[in-house]
CSV table of C-alpha atoms (C1' of nucleotides) in Angstrom, one decimal:
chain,number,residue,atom,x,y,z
N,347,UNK,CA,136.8,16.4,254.0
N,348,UNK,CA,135.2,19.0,252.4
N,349,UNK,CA,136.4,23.1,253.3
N,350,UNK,CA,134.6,26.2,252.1
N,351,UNK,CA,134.4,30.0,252.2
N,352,UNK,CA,132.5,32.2,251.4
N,353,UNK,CA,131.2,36.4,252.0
N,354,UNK,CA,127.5,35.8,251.9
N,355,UNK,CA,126.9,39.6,252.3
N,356,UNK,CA,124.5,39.8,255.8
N,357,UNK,CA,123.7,36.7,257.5
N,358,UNK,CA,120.2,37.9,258.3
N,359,UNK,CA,119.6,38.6,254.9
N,360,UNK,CA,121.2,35.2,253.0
N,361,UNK,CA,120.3,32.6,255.9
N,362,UNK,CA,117.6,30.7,253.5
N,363,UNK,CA,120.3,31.0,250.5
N,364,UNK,CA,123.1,29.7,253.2
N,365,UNK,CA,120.8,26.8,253.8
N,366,UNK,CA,120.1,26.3,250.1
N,367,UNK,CA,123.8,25.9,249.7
N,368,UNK,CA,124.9,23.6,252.7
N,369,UNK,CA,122.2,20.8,251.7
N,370,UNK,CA,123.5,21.0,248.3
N,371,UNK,CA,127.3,21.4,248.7
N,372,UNK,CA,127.7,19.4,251.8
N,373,UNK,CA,130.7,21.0,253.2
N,374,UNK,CA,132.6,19.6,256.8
N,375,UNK,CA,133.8,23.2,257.5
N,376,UNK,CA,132.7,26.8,256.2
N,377,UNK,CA,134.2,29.8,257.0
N,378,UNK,CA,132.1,33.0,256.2
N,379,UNK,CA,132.5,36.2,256.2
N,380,UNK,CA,130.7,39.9,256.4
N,381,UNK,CA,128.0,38.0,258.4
N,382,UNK,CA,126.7,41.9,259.6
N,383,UNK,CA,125.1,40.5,262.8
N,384,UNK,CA,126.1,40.4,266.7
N,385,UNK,CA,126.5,37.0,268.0
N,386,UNK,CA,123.4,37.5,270.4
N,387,UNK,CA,121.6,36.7,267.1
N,388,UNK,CA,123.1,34.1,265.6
N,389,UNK,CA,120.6,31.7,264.2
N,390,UNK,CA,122.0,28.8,265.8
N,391,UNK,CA,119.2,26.6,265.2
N,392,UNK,CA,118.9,26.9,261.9
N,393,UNK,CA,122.3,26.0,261.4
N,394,UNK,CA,121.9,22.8,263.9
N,395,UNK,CA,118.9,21.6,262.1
N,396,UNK,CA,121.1,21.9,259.2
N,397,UNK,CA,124.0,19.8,260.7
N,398,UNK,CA,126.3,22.1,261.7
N,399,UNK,CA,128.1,24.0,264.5
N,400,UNK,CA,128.5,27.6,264.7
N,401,UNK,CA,131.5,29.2,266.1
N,402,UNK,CA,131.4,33.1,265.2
N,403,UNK,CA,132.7,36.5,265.7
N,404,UNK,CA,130.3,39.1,264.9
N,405,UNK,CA,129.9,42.8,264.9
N,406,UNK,CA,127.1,45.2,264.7
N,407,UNK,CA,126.1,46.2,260.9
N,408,UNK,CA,128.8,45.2,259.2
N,409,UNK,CA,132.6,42.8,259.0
N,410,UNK,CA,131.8,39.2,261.4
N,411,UNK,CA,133.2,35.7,260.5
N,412,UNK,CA,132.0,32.5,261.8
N,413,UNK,CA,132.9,28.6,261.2
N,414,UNK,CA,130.7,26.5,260.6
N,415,UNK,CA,131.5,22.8,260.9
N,416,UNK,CA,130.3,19.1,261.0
N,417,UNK,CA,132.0,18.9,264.2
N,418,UNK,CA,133.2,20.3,267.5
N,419,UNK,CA,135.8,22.5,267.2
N,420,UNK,CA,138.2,24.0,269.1
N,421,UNK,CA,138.2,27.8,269.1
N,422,UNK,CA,142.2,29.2,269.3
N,423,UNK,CA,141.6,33.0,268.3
N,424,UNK,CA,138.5,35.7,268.0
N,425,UNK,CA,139.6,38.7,266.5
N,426,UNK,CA,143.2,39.5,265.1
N,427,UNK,CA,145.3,41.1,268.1
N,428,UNK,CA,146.6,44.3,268.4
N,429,UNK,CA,143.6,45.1,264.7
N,430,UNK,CA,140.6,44.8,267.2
N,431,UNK,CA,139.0,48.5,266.3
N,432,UNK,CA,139.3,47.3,262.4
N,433,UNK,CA,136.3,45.6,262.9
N,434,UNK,CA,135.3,41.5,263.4
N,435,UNK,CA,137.6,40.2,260.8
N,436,UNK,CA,139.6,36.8,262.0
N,437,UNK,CA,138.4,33.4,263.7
N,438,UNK,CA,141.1,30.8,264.6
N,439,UNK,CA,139.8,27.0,265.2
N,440,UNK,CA,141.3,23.6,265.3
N,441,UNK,CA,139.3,21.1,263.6
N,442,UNK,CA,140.7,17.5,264.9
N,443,UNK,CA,144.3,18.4,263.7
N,444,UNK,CA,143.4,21.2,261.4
N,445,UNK,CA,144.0,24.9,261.8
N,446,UNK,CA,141.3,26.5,260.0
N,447,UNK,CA,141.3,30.3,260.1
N,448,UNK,CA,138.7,32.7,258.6
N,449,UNK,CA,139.2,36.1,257.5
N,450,UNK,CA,137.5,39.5,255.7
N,451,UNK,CA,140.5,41.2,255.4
N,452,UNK,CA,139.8,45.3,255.3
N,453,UNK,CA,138.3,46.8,251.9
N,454,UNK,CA,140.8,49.8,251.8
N,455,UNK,CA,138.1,51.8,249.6
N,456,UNK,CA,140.7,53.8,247.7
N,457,UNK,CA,144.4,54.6,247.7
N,458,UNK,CA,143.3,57.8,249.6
N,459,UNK,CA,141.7,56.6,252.0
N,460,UNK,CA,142.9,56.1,255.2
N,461,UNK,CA,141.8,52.6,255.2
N,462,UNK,CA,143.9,51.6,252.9
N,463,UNK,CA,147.0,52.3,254.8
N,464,UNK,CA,145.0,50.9,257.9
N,465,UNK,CA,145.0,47.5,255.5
N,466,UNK,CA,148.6,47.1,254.4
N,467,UNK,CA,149.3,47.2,258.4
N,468,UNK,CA,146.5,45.0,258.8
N,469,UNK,CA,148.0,42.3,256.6
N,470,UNK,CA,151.1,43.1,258.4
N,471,UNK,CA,149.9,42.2,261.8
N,472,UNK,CA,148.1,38.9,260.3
N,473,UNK,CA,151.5,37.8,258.6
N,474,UNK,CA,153.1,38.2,261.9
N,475,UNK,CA,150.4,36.6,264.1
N,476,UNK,CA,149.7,33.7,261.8
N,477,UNK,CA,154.1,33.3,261.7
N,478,UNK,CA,153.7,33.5,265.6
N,479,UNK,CA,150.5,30.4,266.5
N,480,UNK,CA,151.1,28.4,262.8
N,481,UNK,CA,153.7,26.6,261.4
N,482,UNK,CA,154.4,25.9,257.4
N,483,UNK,CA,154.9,22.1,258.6
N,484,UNK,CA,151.4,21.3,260.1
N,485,UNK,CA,148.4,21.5,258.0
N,486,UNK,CA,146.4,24.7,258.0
N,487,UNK,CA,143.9,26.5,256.0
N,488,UNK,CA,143.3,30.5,256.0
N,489,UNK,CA,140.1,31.1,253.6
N,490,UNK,CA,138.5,34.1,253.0
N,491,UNK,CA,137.8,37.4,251.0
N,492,UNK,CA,140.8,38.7,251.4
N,493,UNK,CA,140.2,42.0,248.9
N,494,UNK,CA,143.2,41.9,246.7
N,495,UNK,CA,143.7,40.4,243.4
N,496,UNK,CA,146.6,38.5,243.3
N,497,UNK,CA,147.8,38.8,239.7
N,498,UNK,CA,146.2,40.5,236.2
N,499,UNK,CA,145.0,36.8,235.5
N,500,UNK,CA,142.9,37.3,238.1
N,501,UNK,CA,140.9,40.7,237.2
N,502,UNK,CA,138.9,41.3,234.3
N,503,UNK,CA,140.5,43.9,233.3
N,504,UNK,CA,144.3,44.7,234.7
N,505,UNK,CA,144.6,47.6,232.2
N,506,UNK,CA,141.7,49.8,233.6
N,507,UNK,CA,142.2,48.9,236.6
N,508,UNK,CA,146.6,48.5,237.8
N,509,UNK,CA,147.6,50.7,240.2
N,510,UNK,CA,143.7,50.6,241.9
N,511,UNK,CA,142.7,49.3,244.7
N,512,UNK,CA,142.9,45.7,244.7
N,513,UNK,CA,145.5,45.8,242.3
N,514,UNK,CA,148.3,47.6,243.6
N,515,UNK,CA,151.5,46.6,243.8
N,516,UNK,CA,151.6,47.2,247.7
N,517,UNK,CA,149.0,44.5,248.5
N,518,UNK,CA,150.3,42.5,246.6
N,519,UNK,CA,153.5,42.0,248.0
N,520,UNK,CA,151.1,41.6,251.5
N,521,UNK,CA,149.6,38.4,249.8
N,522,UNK,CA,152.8,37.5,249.0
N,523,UNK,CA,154.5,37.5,252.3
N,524,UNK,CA,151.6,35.1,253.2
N,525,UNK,CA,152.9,32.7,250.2
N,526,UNK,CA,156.4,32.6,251.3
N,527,UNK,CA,155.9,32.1,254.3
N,528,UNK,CA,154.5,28.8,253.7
N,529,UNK,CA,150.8,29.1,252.3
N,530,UNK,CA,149.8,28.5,248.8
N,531,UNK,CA,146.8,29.9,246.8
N,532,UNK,CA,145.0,26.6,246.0
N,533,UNK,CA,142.8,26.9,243.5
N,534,UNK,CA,145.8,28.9,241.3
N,535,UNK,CA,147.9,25.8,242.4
N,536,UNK,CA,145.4,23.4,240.6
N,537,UNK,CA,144.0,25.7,237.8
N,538,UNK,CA,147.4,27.2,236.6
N,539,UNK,CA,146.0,29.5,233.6
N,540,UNK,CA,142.4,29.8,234.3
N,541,UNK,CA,140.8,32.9,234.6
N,542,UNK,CA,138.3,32.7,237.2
N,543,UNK,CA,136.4,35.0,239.3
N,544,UNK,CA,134.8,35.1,242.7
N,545,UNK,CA,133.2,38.4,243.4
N,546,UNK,CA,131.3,40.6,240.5
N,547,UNK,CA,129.7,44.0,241.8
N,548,UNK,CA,126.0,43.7,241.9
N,549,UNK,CA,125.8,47.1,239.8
N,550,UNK,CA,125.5,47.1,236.1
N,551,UNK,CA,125.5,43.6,235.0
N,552,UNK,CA,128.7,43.2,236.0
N,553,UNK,CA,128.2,39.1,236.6
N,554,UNK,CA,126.4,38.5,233.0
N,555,UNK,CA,129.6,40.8,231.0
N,556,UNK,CA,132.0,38.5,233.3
N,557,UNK,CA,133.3,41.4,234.9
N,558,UNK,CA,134.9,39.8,238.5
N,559,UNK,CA,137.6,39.4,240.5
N,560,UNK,CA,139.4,36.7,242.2
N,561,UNK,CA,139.6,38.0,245.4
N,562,UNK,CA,138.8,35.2,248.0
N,563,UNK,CA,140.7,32.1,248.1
N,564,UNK,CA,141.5,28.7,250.2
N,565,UNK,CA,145.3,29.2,251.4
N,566,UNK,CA,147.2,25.8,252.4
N,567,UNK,CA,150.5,25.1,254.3
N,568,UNK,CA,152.1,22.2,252.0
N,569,UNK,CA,151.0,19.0,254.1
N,570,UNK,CA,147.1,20.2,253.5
N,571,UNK,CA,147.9,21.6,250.2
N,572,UNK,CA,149.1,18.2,249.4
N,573,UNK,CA,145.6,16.6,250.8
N,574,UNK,CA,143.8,18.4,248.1
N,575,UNK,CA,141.9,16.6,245.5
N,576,UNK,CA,140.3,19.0,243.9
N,577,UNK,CA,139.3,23.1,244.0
N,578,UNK,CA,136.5,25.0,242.7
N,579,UNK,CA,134.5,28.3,242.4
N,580,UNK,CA,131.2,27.4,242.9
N,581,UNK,CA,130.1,30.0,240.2
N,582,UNK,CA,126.5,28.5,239.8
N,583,UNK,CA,125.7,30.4,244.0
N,584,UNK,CA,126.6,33.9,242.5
N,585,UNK,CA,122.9,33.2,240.4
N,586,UNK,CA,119.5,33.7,242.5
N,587,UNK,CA,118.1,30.3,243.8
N,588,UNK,CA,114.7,29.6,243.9
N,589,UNK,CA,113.8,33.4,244.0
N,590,UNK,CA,116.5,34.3,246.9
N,591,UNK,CA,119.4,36.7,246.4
N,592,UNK,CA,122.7,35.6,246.4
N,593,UNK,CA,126.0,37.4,247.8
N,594,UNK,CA,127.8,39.1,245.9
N,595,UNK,CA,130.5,36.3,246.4
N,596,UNK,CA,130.4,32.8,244.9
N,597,UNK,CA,131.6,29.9,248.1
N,598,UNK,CA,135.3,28.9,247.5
N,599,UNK,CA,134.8,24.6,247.7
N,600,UNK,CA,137.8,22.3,247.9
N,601,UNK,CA,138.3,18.7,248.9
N,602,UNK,CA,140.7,17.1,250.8
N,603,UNK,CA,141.7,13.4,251.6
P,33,DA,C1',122.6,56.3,235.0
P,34,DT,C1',127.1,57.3,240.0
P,35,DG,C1',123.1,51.6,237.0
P,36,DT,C1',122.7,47.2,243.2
P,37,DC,C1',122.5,45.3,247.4
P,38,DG,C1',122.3,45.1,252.9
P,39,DG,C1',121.9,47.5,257.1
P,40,DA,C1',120.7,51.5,260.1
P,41,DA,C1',118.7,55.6,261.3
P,42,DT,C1',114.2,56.9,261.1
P,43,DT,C1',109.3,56.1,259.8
P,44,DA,C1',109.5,55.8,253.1
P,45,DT,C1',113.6,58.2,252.6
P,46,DT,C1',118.4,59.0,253.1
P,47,DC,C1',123.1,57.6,254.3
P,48,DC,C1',127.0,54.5,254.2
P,49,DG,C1',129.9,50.7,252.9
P,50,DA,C1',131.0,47.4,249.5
DNA sequence: ATGTCGGAATTATTCCGA
């Protein structure tokens, strides 16, 4: 079984590169994020004629998540209760015995901002929902862009940028109540020491002077975690195909038995 | 270059968010 996630950055605007992607990656389930789009105007078709059902929560201009999967699923939770006027950033399915979640956790903009108080109690309320409908013992997945960088291994540059957004020691500890409560961070699970990024600003190069951060990530409760075969960035759907933009995100892939 | 995108408000230009 093959699980994804991915931003792909306006789902009007990346549908041909979204297609691109499925017929060559193949996934079972997708979760994706920042789809900009109501769900009036969901290209259902498309995504049927590419094999897959759509299950979504979408939003007007900007945030909206959506599953896409192989087969039916079973739709638990739209929106993140109690967060609703944060914008369309949670989608709760069951896929046969599979809780697979999908989130765009907030930006935050800058220590400042009032958003980014607005997205430490945002990660507070998911840590307390997710304790409340999931437990560490079944298998789950929560994928997503989740906007923090977990450690300086994962930044291009902690010295310029500690204490920043995305870096501060306050998110941090919000991923972190998510790890012990029972999720790990699979791709750091299987790639230890490897410096790897999956979002690079679309300003000034930043992709070609390997400026990125690793910022969205497949979490596991242990009995997927311990399905996993194997985990990758898929790097190569950061680069323009065939003339089309990509997202400013590369898809999240991993396999599991 | 505060360097690029996507989307929306407005009608080719500006703004906002990321």
């Amino acid at each position: 079984m093959r699980v994804a996630t991915w931003n792909i950055n306006g789902l009007n605007a990346r549908l041909p590169f979204v297609e691109h992607w499925l017929a060559a990656r193949q996934p079972d389930i997708v979760g994706l994020q920042e789809l900009k789009m109501v769900d009036d105007k969901i290209p259902h078709l498309a995504f049927e004629a590419a094999g897959y059902k759509a299950v979504t929560h979408g939003q007007k201009s900007w945030n909206g998540v959506a599953v896409l999967s192989r087969d039916e699923v079973e739709v638990l939770g739209r929106g993140l209760p109690g967060q609703e006027d944060f914008g369309a950033r949670f989608l709760h399915v069951r896929a046969r015995d599979l809780d697979f979640i999908t989130v765009y956790c907030p930006n935050g903009k800058h220590l400042g901002h009032d958003d980014y108080a607005r997205k430490l109690a945002w990660y507070d309320t998911l840590a307390e929902h997710l304790a409340d409908v999931l437990d560490p013992a079944r298998p789950a997945i929560l994928g997503g862009d989740f906007n923090i960088c977990p450690s300086p291994l994962d930044t291009w540059n902690e010295d310029s940028n500690a204490g920043d957004i995305f870096h501060t020691d306050e998110e941090r500890a919000r991923l972190r109540r998510l790890i012990d409560w029972g999720f790990t961070d699979v791709y750091r699970s299987l790639h230890p020491d490897t410096q790897a990024f999956s979002w690079w600003d679309y300003r000034g190069g930043a992709f070609h002077r390997k400026q990125g951060l690793r910022i969205d990530f497949l979490l596991a409760t242990e009995p997927a975690l311990q399905r996993v075969n194997a985990v990758e960035i898929d790097r190569d759907y950061r680069k323009k195909k065939d003339g089309l933009q990509a997202s400013d995100h590369a898809p999240v892939i991993a396999d599991l038995a």
